[in-house]
Short mmCIF file of C-alpha atoms in Angstrom, two decimals:
data_model
loop_
_atom_site.label_atom_id
_atom_site.label_comp_id
_atom_site.label_asym_id
_atom_site.label_seq_id
_atom_site.Cartn_x
_atom_site.Cartn_y
_atom_site.Cartn_z
CA MET A 25 -31.95 -33.12 8.99
CA LEU A 26 -32.50 -31.03 12.10
CA LYS A 27 -28.82 -31.26 12.83
CA ILE A 28 -27.96 -29.80 9.45
CA TRP A 29 -30.16 -26.79 10.13
CA SER A 30 -28.54 -26.10 13.48
CA MET A 31 -25.10 -26.53 11.92
CA LYS A 32 -25.99 -23.98 9.27
CA LYS A 33 -27.14 -21.57 11.95
CA ASP A 34 -23.89 -21.99 13.86
CA GLN A 35 -21.98 -21.37 10.67
CA ALA A 36 -23.88 -18.17 9.95
CA ALA A 37 -23.27 -16.96 13.50
CA ALA A 38 -19.55 -17.67 13.19
CA GLU A 39 -19.51 -15.82 9.88
CA LYS A 40 -20.99 -12.76 11.54
CA LYS A 41 -18.47 -12.82 14.38
CA LYS A 42 -15.53 -12.89 11.97
CA PRO A 43 -14.06 -9.44 11.40
CA LYS A 44 -15.13 -8.19 8.00
CA VAL A 45 -12.40 -8.05 5.42
CA THR A 46 -12.86 -4.69 3.75
CA ALA A 47 -11.28 -3.06 0.72
CA ALA A 48 -8.94 -1.22 3.11
CA HIS A 49 -7.81 -4.55 4.59
CA ILE A 50 -7.17 -6.04 1.16
CA ARG A 51 -5.18 -3.05 0.00
CA LEU A 52 -3.21 -2.89 3.25
CA GLN A 53 -2.36 -6.56 2.95
CA LYS A 54 -0.93 -5.91 -0.50
CA ASP A 55 1.11 -3.02 0.91
CA MET A 56 2.50 -5.29 3.61
CA GLY A 57 3.33 -7.95 1.05
CA GLU A 58 5.64 -5.66 -0.88
CA LEU A 59 7.04 -3.97 2.20
CA GLN A 60 10.67 -4.83 2.73
CA LEU A 61 11.80 -3.15 5.90
CA ASP A 62 15.45 -2.30 6.29
CA ARG A 63 17.22 -3.46 9.44
CA ASN A 64 16.72 -0.10 11.16
CA THR A 65 12.95 -0.27 10.91
CA THR A 66 10.55 -2.61 12.70
CA MET A 67 6.82 -3.00 12.66
CA SER A 68 4.60 -4.43 15.38
CA PHE A 69 0.91 -5.01 15.96
CA PRO A 70 -0.18 -4.23 19.55
CA ASP A 71 -3.43 -6.10 18.88
CA PRO A 72 -2.66 -8.89 16.38
CA LYS A 73 -6.35 -9.12 15.45
CA ASP A 74 -6.42 -5.49 14.42
CA ARG A 75 -4.43 -5.17 11.22
CA LEU A 76 -5.39 -1.51 10.72
CA ASN A 77 -3.46 -0.23 13.73
CA PHE A 78 0.26 -0.81 14.06
CA VAL A 79 3.49 0.70 15.31
CA VAL A 80 6.58 1.48 13.25
CA ALA A 81 9.88 2.03 15.05
CA TYR A 82 12.86 3.58 13.30
CA ARG A 83 16.48 3.85 14.42
CA PRO A 84 18.25 6.44 12.27
CA PRO A 85 21.68 5.02 11.30
CA THR A 86 23.25 8.47 10.79
CA GLY A 87 22.54 12.11 11.43
CA ILE A 88 21.76 14.08 14.55
CA TYR A 89 19.03 11.65 15.67
CA ARG A 90 21.35 8.61 15.61
CA GLY A 91 21.13 6.50 18.75
CA GLY A 92 17.42 7.02 19.20
CA GLU A 93 14.48 4.80 18.37
CA PHE A 94 11.43 6.72 17.22
CA LYS A 95 8.01 5.13 17.41
CA PHE A 96 4.99 6.01 15.34
CA THR A 97 1.44 4.75 15.56
CA PHE A 98 -0.30 4.20 12.24
CA ALA A 99 -4.10 4.25 12.19
CA VAL A 100 -5.46 3.15 8.82
CA SER A 101 -9.09 4.07 8.20
CA GLN A 102 -11.69 2.10 6.27
CA ASN A 103 -11.31 4.69 3.52
CA TYR A 104 -7.72 3.68 2.86
CA PRO A 105 -6.17 4.25 0.32
CA HIS A 106 -8.45 7.20 -0.40
CA GLU A 107 -7.50 8.71 2.91
CA ALA A 108 -3.97 8.83 4.34
CA PRO A 109 -3.28 6.82 7.50
CA LYS A 110 -3.10 8.89 10.68
CA VAL A 111 0.48 8.84 11.91
CA LEU A 112 1.58 10.07 15.34
CA CYS A 113 4.92 10.03 17.10
CA THR A 114 4.40 8.45 20.53
CA GLN A 115 7.38 10.17 22.12
CA LYS A 116 7.94 13.79 22.99
CA ILE A 117 10.88 14.82 20.81
CA TYR A 118 12.60 18.02 19.71
CA HIS A 119 12.29 18.09 15.93
CA PRO A 120 11.40 20.92 13.51
CA ASN A 121 8.82 18.77 11.67
CA ILE A 122 7.28 16.96 14.65
CA ASP A 123 5.57 18.90 17.41
CA THR A 124 5.64 17.95 21.09
CA GLU A 125 2.18 16.41 20.72
CA GLY A 126 3.53 13.94 18.18
CA HIS A 127 1.92 15.43 15.07
CA VAL A 128 4.07 14.86 12.03
CA CYS A 129 4.50 17.40 9.25
CA LEU A 130 4.98 15.29 6.17
CA ASN A 131 3.46 16.43 2.90
CA ILE A 132 2.30 12.97 1.82
CA LEU A 133 0.36 12.57 5.09
CA ARG A 134 -1.61 15.71 4.33
CA GLU A 135 -2.07 17.73 1.17
CA ASP A 136 0.05 15.53 -1.09
CA TRP A 137 -1.53 12.19 -0.20
CA LYS A 138 -2.77 10.20 -3.18
CA PRO A 139 -4.12 6.68 -3.26
CA VAL A 140 -1.25 5.31 -5.35
CA LEU A 141 1.04 5.84 -2.36
CA ASN A 142 1.40 3.08 0.22
CA ILE A 143 2.75 2.30 3.67
CA LYS A 144 6.25 2.04 2.23
CA SER A 145 6.10 5.62 0.93
CA ILE A 146 5.11 6.90 4.38
CA ILE A 147 7.90 4.98 6.11
CA PHE A 148 10.38 6.43 3.58
CA GLY A 149 9.03 9.88 4.36
CA LEU A 150 9.42 9.38 8.12
CA GLN A 151 12.97 8.08 7.71
CA MET A 152 13.75 11.15 5.60
CA LEU A 153 12.60 13.46 8.40
CA PHE A 154 15.26 12.06 10.72
CA LEU A 155 18.06 11.97 8.18
CA ALA A 156 17.28 15.44 6.84
CA PRO A 157 15.05 17.53 9.13
CA ASN A 158 13.51 20.31 7.08
CA PRO A 159 13.31 23.67 8.94
CA GLU A 160 11.64 25.31 5.94
CA ASP A 161 8.39 23.47 6.60
CA PRO A 162 8.18 23.58 10.40
CA LEU A 163 5.62 22.25 12.82
CA ASN A 164 7.73 23.06 15.87
CA LYS A 165 8.62 26.65 14.90
CA GLU A 166 10.95 27.11 17.83
CA ALA A 167 13.01 24.08 16.86
CA ALA A 168 13.05 25.17 13.21
CA GLU A 169 14.31 28.67 14.06
CA HIS A 170 16.83 27.13 16.42
CA MET A 171 18.10 24.91 13.61
CA PHE A 172 18.26 27.86 11.20
CA ASN A 173 19.99 30.27 13.53
CA ASN A 174 22.48 28.11 15.36
CA ARG A 175 22.97 24.68 13.89
CA GLY A 176 25.60 23.61 16.45
CA ASP A 177 23.52 24.64 19.44
CA PHE A 178 20.45 22.99 17.93
CA GLU A 179 22.29 19.70 17.52
CA MET A 180 23.36 19.82 21.16
CA ALA A 181 19.78 20.51 22.20
CA VAL A 182 18.64 17.51 20.17
CA SER A 183 21.06 15.14 21.85
CA ARG A 184 20.17 16.57 25.27
CA THR A 185 16.44 16.08 24.70
CA MET A 186 17.03 12.60 23.33
CA ASN A 187 18.56 11.74 26.72
CA GLY A 188 15.32 12.67 28.41
CA GLY A 189 16.38 16.17 29.40
CA PHE A 190 14.59 19.48 29.79
CA LEU A 191 14.60 22.28 27.23
CA HIS A 192 12.75 25.55 27.85
CA ASN A 193 10.89 23.91 30.73
CA ILE A 194 9.62 21.07 28.55
CA HIS A 195 10.59 17.57 29.52
CA TYR A 196 11.44 15.34 26.56
CA ASP A 197 11.37 11.56 26.39
CA ASN A 198 14.46 9.44 26.54
CA VAL A 199 14.48 7.77 23.12
CA HIS A 200 17.66 5.71 23.42
CA TYR A 201 17.29 2.01 22.87
CA ARG A 202 18.96 -1.03 24.38
CA ASP A 203 19.69 -4.10 22.31
CA MET B 6 17.75 -46.81 -32.06
CA ALA B 7 17.66 -46.89 -35.81
CA GLN B 8 14.34 -45.89 -37.29
CA THR B 9 12.82 -47.65 -40.20
CA PRO B 10 10.05 -45.88 -42.11
CA ASN B 11 7.49 -47.95 -40.16
CA GLN B 12 8.77 -46.94 -36.77
CA ARG B 13 8.19 -43.21 -36.66
CA PRO B 14 7.74 -41.82 -33.17
CA PHE B 15 4.08 -41.80 -32.39
CA GLY B 16 2.36 -38.52 -31.60
CA SER B 17 4.50 -36.21 -33.70
CA ALA B 18 2.87 -34.12 -36.39
CA SER B 19 4.40 -36.10 -39.19
CA SER B 20 3.10 -39.37 -37.82
CA LEU B 21 -0.38 -37.91 -37.45
CA VAL B 22 -0.40 -36.77 -41.05
CA SER B 23 0.75 -40.16 -42.24
CA LEU B 24 -1.92 -41.86 -40.13
CA CYS B 25 -4.57 -39.66 -41.67
CA ASN B 26 -3.31 -40.63 -45.07
CA ILE B 27 -3.67 -44.28 -44.20
CA PHE B 28 -7.11 -44.14 -42.57
CA ILE B 29 -9.18 -41.51 -44.33
CA MET B 30 -11.51 -40.59 -41.52
CA LYS B 31 -15.06 -39.52 -42.04
CA VAL B 32 -16.11 -37.22 -39.24
CA LYS B 33 -19.50 -35.67 -38.85
CA ILE B 34 -19.66 -32.65 -36.55
CA LYS B 35 -22.88 -32.89 -34.60
CA ASP B 36 -22.41 -30.05 -32.18
CA TRP B 37 -19.80 -27.49 -31.24
CA LYS B 38 -19.37 -24.87 -28.60
CA ALA B 39 -17.33 -21.72 -29.14
CA VAL B 40 -15.19 -20.51 -26.25
CA ALA B 41 -13.69 -17.04 -26.21
CA GLY B 42 -11.55 -15.14 -23.74
CA TRP B 43 -11.18 -11.44 -23.17
CA ARG B 44 -8.94 -9.05 -21.34
CA TRP B 45 -8.50 -5.33 -21.05
CA ASP B 46 -6.10 -3.66 -23.43
CA VAL B 47 -3.40 -3.04 -20.83
CA PRO B 48 0.05 -4.59 -20.33
CA ASP B 49 0.14 -8.09 -18.83
CA ASP B 50 -0.10 -8.36 -15.04
CA ASP B 51 -0.65 -4.63 -14.67
CA VAL B 52 -2.43 -3.59 -11.48
CA CYS B 53 -4.65 -0.65 -10.63
CA GLY B 54 -2.54 1.87 -8.73
CA ILE B 55 -5.36 2.59 -6.31
CA CYS B 56 -6.53 -0.86 -5.16
CA ARG B 57 -3.45 -2.76 -6.43
CA ALA B 58 -5.66 -5.51 -7.78
CA PRO B 59 -4.94 -6.67 -11.35
CA PHE B 60 -6.86 -4.83 -14.05
CA ASP B 61 -8.19 -8.18 -15.22
CA ALA B 62 -9.75 -8.66 -11.81
CA CYS B 63 -12.38 -6.22 -10.58
CA CYS B 64 -12.19 -3.40 -8.07
CA PRO B 65 -12.72 -4.27 -4.38
CA SER B 66 -16.38 -3.22 -4.42
CA CYS B 67 -17.29 -5.54 -7.32
CA LYS B 68 -17.48 -9.32 -7.53
CA ILE B 69 -17.21 -10.08 -11.24
CA PRO B 70 -14.76 -8.51 -13.70
CA GLY B 71 -16.13 -7.30 -17.01
CA ASP B 72 -18.26 -4.51 -18.39
CA ASP B 73 -19.79 -3.84 -14.98
CA CYS B 74 -16.38 -2.93 -13.55
CA PRO B 75 -14.65 -1.16 -16.45
CA LEU B 76 -11.34 0.64 -16.66
CA ILE B 77 -10.97 4.34 -17.25
CA TRP B 78 -8.12 6.01 -19.13
CA GLY B 79 -7.03 9.58 -18.54
CA GLU B 80 -5.53 11.93 -21.10
CA CYS B 81 -2.37 11.64 -19.03
CA THR B 82 -2.37 7.92 -20.15
CA HIS B 83 -2.89 6.61 -16.61
CA VAL B 84 -5.40 3.82 -16.15
CA PHE B 85 -7.49 2.79 -13.13
CA HIS B 86 -10.56 0.76 -12.31
CA MET B 87 -13.35 3.25 -12.99
CA HIS B 88 -14.89 2.68 -9.54
CA CYS B 89 -11.55 3.25 -7.81
CA LEU B 90 -10.91 6.49 -9.68
CA LEU B 91 -14.44 7.84 -9.18
CA LYS B 92 -14.19 7.15 -5.46
CA TRP B 93 -10.93 9.12 -5.36
CA LEU B 94 -12.31 12.02 -7.42
CA GLY B 95 -15.26 12.08 -5.03
CA THR B 96 -13.01 12.94 -2.09
CA GLU B 97 -12.25 16.56 -1.36
CA SER B 98 -8.54 15.99 -1.07
CA SER B 99 -8.33 14.67 -4.63
CA GLN B 100 -8.90 18.17 -6.08
CA GLN B 101 -9.95 16.33 -9.24
CA GLN B 102 -6.35 15.34 -9.92
CA CYS B 103 -4.92 12.14 -11.34
CA PRO B 104 -3.61 10.02 -8.43
CA MET B 105 -0.40 9.34 -10.34
CA ASP B 106 0.79 12.71 -11.57
CA ARG B 107 -1.57 15.18 -9.85
CA ARG B 108 -2.52 16.78 -13.14
CA PRO B 109 -6.22 17.68 -13.52
CA TRP B 110 -8.03 14.46 -14.41
CA VAL B 111 -9.37 14.46 -17.97
CA THR B 112 -10.94 11.22 -19.15
CA ALA B 113 -9.52 10.20 -22.52
CA SER B 114 -12.17 9.95 -25.18
#
């Protein structure tokens, strides 16, 4: 009889130690279930126990950012899906919609977020930014003006910065990948 | 196998009827229990766009589906778990708009 009591206590303690599965976890799990990543996109979990923080890497197959692999950290809050995940680019890149701090200008991450969207919609949005950078909604104004005024020169600047070069005294990260 | 009138396959409706004709059964019902099912008036297997759980299940903050976790319809025809929608409308970023079409949310009466 005494043994049963101690077993119950152990069980309760183990229950408390287990990470709580919240509504955000449940919803995120459903998102992951229907997520079918294309071959240019990969997802990884730096801490496998923490399902709310992960990294998405994207290799644009065409366009001026081809050849690079761009990494984004996703931080999903407990208020998900009522609050958009916080997405940051971990590399310093030259892009009209991503500033050198890694902030991403994507409407669905800010004012146009709604809880019927999911992780897939955000990944689509990020992919779109690399296939069709949008200088009309800039976060890096300099890059946007550059793209507007001299497309050819801008494209050269992009490939130079992707190699890990300097531009206007700012050092950019080498984003090329090796297979 | 050829069937003679006495060798009808057992268990079919016709054989049951003929059996009843042979043995007129007297049955007295002593007790009966009614069982009923219910579901929300939404298409089969439809899920709430906010929590992605089926409408026939409850929202993530409830344990039992039913009247305590009802659905809410908007004039725009979109449906959600009431608790999911109210939580969204309670956030500042919702601007009181439907999460599907971003039109001002008006609950259908």
